[in-house]
mmCIF file of C-alpha atoms in Angstrom:
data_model
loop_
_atom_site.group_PDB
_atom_site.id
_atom_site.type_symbol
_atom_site.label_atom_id
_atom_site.label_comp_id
_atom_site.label_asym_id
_atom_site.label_seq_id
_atom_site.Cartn_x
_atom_site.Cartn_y
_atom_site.Cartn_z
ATOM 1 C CA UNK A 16 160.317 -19.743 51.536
ATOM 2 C CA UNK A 17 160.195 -19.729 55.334
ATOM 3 C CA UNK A 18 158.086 -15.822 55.378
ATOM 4 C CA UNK A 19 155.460 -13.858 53.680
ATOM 5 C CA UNK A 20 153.668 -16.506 52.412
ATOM 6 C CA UNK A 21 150.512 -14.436 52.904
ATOM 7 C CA UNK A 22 151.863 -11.317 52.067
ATOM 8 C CA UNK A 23 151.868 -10.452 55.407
ATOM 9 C CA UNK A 24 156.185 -11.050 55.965
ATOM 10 C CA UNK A 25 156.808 -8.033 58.492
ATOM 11 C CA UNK A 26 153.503 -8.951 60.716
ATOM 12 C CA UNK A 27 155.244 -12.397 60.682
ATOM 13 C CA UNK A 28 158.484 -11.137 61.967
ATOM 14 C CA UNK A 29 156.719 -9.602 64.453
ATOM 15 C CA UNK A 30 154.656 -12.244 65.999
ATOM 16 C CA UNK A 31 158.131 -14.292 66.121
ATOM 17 C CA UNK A 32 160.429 -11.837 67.690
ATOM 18 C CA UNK A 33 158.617 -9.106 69.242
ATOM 19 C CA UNK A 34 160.454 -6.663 68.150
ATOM 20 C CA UNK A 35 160.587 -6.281 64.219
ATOM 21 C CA UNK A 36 157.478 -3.558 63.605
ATOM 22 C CA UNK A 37 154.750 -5.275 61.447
ATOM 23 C CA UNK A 38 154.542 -2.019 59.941
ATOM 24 C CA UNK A 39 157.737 -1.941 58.485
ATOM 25 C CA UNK A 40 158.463 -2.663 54.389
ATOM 26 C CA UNK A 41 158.946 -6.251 54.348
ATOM 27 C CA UNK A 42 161.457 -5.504 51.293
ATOM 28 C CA UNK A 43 163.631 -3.728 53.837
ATOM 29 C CA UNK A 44 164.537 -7.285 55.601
ATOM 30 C CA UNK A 45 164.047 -9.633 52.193
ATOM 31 C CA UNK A 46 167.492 -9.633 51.523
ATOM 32 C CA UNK A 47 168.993 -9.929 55.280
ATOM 33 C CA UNK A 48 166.203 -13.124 55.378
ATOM 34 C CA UNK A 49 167.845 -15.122 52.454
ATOM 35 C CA UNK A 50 171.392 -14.293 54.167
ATOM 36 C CA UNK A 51 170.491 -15.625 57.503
ATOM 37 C CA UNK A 52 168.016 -18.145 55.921
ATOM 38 C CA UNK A 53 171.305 -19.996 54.509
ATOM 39 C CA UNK A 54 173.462 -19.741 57.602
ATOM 40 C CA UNK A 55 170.856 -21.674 59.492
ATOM 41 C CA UNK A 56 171.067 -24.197 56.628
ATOM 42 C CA UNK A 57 174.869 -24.414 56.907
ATOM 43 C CA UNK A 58 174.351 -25.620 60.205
ATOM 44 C CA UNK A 59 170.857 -27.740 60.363
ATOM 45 C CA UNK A 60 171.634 -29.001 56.621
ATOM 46 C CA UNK A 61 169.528 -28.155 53.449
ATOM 47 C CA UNK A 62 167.327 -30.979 53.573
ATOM 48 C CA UNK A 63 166.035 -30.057 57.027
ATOM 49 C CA UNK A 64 165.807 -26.740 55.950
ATOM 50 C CA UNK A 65 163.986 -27.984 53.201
ATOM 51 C CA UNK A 66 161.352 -30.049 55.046
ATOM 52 C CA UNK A 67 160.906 -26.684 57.133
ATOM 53 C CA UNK A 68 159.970 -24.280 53.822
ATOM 54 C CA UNK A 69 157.259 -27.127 52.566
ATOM 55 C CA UNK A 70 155.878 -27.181 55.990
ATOM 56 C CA UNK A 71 155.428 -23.427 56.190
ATOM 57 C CA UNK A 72 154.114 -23.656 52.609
ATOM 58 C CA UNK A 73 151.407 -26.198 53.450
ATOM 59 C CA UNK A 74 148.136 -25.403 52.799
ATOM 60 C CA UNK A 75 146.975 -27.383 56.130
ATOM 61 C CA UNK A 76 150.234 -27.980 58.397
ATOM 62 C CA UNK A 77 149.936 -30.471 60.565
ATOM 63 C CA UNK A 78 151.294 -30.293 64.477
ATOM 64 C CA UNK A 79 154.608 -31.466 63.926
ATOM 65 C CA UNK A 80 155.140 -29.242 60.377
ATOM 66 C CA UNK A 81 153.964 -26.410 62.493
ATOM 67 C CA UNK A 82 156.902 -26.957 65.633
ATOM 68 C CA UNK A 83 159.197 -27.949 62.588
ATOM 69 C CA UNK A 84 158.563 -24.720 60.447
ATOM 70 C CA UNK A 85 158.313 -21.970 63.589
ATOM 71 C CA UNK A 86 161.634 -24.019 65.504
ATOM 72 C CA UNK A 87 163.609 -22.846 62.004
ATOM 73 C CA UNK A 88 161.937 -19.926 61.377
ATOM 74 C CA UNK A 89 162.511 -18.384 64.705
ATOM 75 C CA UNK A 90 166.791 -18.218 64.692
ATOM 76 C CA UNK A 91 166.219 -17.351 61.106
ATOM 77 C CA UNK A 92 164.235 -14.224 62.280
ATOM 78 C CA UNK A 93 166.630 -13.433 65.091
ATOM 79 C CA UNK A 94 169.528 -13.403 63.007
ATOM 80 C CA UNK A 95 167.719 -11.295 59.826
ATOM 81 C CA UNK A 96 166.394 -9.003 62.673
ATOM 82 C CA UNK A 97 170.076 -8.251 64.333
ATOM 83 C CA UNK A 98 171.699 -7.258 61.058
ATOM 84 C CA UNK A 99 168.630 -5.195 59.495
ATOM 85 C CA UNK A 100 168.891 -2.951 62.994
ATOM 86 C CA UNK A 101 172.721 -2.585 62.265
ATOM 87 C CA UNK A 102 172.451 -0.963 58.720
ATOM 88 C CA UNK A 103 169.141 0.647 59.826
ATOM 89 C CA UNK A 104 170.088 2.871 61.631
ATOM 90 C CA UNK A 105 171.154 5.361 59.443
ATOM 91 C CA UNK A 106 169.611 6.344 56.137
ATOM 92 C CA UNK A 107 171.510 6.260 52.916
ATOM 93 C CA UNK A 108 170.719 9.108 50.267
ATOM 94 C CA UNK A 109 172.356 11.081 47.682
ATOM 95 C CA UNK A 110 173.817 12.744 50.282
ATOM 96 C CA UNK A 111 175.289 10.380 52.145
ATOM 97 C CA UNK A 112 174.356 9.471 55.260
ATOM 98 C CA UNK A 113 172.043 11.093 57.769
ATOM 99 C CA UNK A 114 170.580 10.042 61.492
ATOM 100 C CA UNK A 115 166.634 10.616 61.499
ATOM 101 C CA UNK A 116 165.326 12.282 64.878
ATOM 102 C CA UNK A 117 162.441 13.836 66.240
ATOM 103 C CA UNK A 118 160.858 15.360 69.433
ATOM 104 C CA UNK A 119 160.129 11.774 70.883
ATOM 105 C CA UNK A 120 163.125 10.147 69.824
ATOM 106 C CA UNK A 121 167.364 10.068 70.662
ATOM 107 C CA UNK A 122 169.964 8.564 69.016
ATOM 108 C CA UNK A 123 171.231 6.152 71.759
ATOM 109 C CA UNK A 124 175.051 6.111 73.048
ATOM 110 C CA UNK A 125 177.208 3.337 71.087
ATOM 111 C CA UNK A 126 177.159 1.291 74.720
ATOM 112 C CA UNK A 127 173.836 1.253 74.017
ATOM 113 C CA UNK A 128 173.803 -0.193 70.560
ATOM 114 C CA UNK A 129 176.560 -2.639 71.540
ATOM 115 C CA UNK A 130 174.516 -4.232 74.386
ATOM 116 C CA UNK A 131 171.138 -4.410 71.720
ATOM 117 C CA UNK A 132 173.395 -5.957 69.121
ATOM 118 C CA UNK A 133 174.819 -8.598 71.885
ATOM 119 C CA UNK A 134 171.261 -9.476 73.436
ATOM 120 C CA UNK A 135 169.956 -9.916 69.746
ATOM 121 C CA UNK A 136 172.652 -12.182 68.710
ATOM 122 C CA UNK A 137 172.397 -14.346 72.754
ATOM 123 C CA UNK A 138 168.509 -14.497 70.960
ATOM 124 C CA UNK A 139 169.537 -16.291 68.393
ATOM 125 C CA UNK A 140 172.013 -18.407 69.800
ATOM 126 C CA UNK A 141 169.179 -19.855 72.450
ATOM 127 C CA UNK A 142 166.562 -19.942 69.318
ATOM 128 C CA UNK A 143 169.351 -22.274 67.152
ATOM 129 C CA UNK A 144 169.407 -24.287 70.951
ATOM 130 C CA UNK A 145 165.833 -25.114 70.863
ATOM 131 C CA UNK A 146 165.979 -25.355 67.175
ATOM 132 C CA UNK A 147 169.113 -28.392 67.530
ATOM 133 C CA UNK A 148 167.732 -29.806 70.572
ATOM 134 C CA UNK A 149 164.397 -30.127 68.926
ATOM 135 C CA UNK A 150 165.994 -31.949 65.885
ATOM 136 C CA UNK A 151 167.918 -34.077 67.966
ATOM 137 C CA UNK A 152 164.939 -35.498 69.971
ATOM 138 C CA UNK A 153 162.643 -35.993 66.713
ATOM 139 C CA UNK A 154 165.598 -38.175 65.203
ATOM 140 C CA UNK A 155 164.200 -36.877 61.285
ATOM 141 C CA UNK A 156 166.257 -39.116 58.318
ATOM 142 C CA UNK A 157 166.718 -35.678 57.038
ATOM 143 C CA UNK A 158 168.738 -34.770 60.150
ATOM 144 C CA UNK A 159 170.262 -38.103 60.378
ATOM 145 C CA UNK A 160 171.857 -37.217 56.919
ATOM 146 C CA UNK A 161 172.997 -33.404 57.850
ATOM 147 C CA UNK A 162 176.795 -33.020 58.698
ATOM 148 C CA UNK A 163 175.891 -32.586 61.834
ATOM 149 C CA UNK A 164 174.347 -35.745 61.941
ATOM 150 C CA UNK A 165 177.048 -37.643 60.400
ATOM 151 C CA UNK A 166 179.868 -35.655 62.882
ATOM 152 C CA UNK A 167 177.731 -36.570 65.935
ATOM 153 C CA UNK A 168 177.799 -40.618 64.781
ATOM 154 C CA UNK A 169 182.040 -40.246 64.139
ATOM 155 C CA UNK A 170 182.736 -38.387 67.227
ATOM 156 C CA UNK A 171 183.540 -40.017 70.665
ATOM 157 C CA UNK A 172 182.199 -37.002 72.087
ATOM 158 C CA UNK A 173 178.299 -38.466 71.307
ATOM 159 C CA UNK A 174 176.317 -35.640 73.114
ATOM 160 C CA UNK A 175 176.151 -32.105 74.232
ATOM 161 C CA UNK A 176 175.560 -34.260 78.013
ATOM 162 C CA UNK A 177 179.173 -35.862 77.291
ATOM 163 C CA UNK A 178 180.906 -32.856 76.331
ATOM 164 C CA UNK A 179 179.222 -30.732 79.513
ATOM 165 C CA UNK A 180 180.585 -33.507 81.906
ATOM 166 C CA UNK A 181 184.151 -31.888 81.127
ATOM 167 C CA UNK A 182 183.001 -28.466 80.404
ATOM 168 C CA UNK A 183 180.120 -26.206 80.576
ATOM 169 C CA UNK A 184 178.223 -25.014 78.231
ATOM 170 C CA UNK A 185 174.864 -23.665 79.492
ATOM 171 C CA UNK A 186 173.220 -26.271 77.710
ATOM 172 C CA UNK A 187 174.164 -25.036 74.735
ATOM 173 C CA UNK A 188 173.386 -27.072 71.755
ATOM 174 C CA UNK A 189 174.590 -24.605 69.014
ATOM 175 C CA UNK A 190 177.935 -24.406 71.283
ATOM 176 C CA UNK A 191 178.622 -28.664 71.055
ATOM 177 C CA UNK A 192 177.612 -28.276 67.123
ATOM 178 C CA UNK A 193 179.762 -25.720 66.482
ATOM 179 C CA UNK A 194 182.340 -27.509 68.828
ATOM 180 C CA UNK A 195 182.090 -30.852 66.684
ATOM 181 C CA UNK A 196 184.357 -30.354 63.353
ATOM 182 C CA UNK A 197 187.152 -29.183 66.243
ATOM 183 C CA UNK A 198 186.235 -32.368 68.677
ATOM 184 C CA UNK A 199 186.550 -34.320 65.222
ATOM 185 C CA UNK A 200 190.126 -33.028 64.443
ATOM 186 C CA UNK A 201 191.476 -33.030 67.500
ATOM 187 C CA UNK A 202 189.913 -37.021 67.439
ATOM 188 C CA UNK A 203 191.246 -37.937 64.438
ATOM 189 C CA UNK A 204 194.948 -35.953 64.588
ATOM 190 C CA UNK A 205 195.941 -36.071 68.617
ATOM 191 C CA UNK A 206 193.800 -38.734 69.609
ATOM 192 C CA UNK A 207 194.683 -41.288 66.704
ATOM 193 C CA UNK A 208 198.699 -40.114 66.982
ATOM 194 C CA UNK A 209 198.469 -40.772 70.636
ATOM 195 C CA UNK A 210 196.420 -44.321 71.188
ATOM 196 C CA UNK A 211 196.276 -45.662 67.304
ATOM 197 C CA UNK A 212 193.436 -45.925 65.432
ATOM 198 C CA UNK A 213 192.368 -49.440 66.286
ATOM 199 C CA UNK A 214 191.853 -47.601 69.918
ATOM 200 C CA UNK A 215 190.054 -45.146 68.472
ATOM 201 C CA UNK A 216 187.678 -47.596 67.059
ATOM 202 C CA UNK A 217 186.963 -49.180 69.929
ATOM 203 C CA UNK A 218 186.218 -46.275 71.976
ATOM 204 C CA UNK A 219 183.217 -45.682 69.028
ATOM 205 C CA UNK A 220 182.287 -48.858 69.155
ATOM 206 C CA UNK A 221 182.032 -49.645 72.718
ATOM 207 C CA UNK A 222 184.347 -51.657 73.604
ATOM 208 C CA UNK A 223 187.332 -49.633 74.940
ATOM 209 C CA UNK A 224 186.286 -49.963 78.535
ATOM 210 C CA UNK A 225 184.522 -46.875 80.418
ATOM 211 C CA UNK A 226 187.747 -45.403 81.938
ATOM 212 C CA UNK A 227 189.283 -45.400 78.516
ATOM 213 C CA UNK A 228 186.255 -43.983 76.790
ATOM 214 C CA UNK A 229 185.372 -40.982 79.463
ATOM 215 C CA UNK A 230 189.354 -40.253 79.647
ATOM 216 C CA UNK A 231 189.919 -40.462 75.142
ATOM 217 C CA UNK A 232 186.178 -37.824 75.719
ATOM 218 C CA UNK A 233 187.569 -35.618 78.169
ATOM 219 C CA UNK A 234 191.470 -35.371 76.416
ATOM 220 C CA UNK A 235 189.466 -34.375 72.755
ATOM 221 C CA UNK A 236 186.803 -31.731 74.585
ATOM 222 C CA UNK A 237 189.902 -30.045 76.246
ATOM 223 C CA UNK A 238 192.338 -29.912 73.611
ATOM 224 C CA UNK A 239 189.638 -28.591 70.883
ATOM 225 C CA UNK A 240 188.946 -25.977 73.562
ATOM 226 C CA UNK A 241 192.375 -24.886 73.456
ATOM 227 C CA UNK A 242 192.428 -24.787 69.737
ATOM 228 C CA UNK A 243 188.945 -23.077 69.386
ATOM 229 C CA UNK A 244 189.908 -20.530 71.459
ATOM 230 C CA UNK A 245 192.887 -19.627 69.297
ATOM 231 C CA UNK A 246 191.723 -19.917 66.382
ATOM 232 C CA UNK A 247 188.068 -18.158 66.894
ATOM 233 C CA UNK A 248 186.905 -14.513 67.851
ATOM 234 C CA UNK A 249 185.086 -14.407 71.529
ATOM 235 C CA UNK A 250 181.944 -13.983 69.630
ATOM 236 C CA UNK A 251 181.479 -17.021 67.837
ATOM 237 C CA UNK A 252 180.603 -18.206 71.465
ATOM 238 C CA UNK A 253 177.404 -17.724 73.472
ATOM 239 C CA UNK A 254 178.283 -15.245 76.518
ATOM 240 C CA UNK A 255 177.897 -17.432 79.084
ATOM 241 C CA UNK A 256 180.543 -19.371 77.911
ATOM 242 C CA UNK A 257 182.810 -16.936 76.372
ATOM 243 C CA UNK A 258 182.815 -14.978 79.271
ATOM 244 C CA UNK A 259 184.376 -17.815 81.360
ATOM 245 C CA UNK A 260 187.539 -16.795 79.492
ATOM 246 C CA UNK A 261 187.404 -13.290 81.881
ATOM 247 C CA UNK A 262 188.772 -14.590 85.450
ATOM 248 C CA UNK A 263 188.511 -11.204 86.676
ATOM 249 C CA UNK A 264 185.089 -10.569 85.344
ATOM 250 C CA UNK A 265 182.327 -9.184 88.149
ATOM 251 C CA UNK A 266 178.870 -8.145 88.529
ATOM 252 C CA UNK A 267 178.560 -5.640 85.716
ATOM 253 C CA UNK A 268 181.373 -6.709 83.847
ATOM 254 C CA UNK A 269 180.044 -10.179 83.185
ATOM 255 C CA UNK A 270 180.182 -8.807 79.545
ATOM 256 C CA UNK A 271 183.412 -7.818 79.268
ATOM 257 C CA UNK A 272 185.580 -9.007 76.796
ATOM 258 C CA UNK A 273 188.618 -10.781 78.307
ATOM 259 C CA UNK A 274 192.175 -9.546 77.703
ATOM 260 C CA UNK A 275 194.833 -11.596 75.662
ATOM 261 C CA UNK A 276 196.440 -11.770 78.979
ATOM 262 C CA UNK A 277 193.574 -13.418 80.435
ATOM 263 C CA UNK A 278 193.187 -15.600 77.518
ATOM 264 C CA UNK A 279 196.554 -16.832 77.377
ATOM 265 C CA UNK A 280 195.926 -17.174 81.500
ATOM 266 C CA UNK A 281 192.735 -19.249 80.937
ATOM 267 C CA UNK A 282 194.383 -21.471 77.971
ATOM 268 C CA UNK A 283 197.342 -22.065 80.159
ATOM 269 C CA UNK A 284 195.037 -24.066 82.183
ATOM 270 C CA UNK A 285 193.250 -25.507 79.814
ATOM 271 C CA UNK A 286 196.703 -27.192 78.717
ATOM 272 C CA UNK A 287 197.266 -27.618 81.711
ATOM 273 C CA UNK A 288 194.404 -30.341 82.199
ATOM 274 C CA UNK A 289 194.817 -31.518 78.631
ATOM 275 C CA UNK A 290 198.010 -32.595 79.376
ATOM 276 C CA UNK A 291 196.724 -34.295 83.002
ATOM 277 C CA UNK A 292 193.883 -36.121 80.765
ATOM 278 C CA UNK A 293 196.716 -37.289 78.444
ATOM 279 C CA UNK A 294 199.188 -38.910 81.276
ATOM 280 C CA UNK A 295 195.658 -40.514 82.371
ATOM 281 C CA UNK A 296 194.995 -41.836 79.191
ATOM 282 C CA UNK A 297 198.003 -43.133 78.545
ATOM 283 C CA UNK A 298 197.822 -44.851 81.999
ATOM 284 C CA UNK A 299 194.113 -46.171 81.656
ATOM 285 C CA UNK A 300 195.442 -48.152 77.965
ATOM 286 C CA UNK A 301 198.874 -49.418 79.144
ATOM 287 C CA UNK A 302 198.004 -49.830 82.387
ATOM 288 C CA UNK A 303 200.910 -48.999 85.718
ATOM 289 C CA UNK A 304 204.189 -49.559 83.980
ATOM 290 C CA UNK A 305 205.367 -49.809 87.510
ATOM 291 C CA UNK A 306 202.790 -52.794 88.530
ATOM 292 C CA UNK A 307 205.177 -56.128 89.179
ATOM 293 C CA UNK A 308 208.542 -54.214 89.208
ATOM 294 C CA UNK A 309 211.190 -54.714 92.097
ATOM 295 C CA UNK A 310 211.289 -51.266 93.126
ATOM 296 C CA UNK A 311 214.087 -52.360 96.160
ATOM 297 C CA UNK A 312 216.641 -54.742 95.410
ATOM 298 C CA UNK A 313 217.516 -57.583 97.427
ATOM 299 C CA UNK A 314 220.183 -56.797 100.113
ATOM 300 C CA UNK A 315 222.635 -59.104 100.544
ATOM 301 C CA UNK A 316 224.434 -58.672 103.886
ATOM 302 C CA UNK A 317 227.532 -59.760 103.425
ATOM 303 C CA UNK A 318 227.942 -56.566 100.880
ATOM 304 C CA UNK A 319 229.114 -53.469 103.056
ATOM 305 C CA UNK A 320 229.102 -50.835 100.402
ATOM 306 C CA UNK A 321 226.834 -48.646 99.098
ATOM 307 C CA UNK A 322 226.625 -45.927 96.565
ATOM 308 C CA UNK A 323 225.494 -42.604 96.330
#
């Protein structure tokens, strides 16, 4: 249980977020809390999440139970809070549905809602940041055991800092998690098929060289961009990185969503330099295959011919 441990759930919600009224039924949100409650999970792993409901439980927390408990608790509330507004807003009765209104109040345009909805999911997105960067830095067992955990120790892409020096991501930590299974495939398919395995292995151990290594990173982060992209909605990214896909985004249409044609534009590049970063690796392992070769023959002058 991560809320209402004092029967007091919806003042709770509150004091998190701002903007969930501590007046409100708590039973209203129970059921959006258990749905975002495991989503969190998937990601942080249920040990973690674990750890996180006995330190909210505990009688006296201590410090470090309290950042534990409130870092998971917050995205949790975020995401419970985004989809409770979405079915809230219209009441369900025997009659079907109706719109409550009064003097004070207006139904707001659909821009409107669209915007809210965005904002509240960007909230949780920089709530599961702090919540992954905080994880990271404490270095729990429970952690080191999560998928995420064991992904980050088989990938040569080691850090969100690694994967940033070939592509931004607003120093997003939910974005390199979410990035990893793809950086993994892409690692274990392209990367193996291309070098071998043994190279592989070396580049995780160490001892592939640093031009090898920071070429293999930069090949894997560009490639499982390429294949993210087609394979995921927009959404499943943070704006500030999904809107990079728009080229002809500006000022107030930094939240447009990009065109196919400005997708395909964007992954055309992206291919692009995957391909560059795949000549270079190729180069970096085998080294010039030019270096040592007699690119001009010897001339011998008693020949008088030539050919064209």
């Amino acid at each position: 249980m991560l809320f209402n441990k004092d029967l007091n759930g919806s003042r709770e919600l509150y004091e998190l977020s701002g903007t969930f009224q501590a007046s409100a039924d708590f039973r209203s949100i129970e059921s959006e809390l258990d749905s975002a409650r495991n989503e969190v999970a998937s990601v942080i792993g249920e040990e973690v999440m674990a750890l996180a409901e006995q330190a909210y439980e505990a009688d006296i927390p201590t410090e470090a139970q309290q950042l534990l408990a409130n870092a998971v608790r917050k995205p949790v509330a975020y995401l419970a809070i985004s989809r409770h507004a979405r079915l809230n807003m219209l009441s369900h009765g025997e009659t079907g549905r109706k719109i409550k209104t009064d003097d004070n109040e207006k139904v707001p345009f659909e821009w409107m809602v669209d915007r809210d909805d965005r904002e509240m999911r960007e909230r949780y997105y920089r709530a599961m940041d702090l919540l992954l960067e905080y994880l990271e830095k404490q270095g729990l067992a429970e952690w080191s055991r999560s998928g995420c955990g064991f992904r980050q120790r088989s990938s040569i892409v080691r850090s969100l800092a690694a994967m940033e020096e070939v592509y931004p991501a607003d120093h997003s930590y939910y974005m390199y998690y979410k990035m990893l299974p793809v950086m993994l495939e892409v690692q274990n398919t392209r990367l193996a098929g291309l070098v071998g395995t043994d190279t592989v292995n070396a580049i995780l151990a160490g001892s592939a060289g640093e031009t090898v290594a920071a070429t293999a990173v930069r090949y894997v982060v560009l490639h499982a961009l390429v294949t993210a992209v087609k394979r995921w909605t927009l959404d499943a990214f943070p704006l500030s990185v999904s809107r990079r896909f728009s080229p002809t985004y500006q000022g107030n249409r930094a939240s447009s969503a990009a065109s196919l044609k400005e997708i395909e534009w964007y992954l055309g590049n992206l291919l692009e330099q995957a391909t560059e970063a795949e000549r270079d690796l190729v180069t970096a392992i085998s080294g010039n295959p030019w270096k040592g070769a007699r690119l001009v023959p010897d001339n011998d002058p008693r020949k008088k011919y030539f050919t064209v």
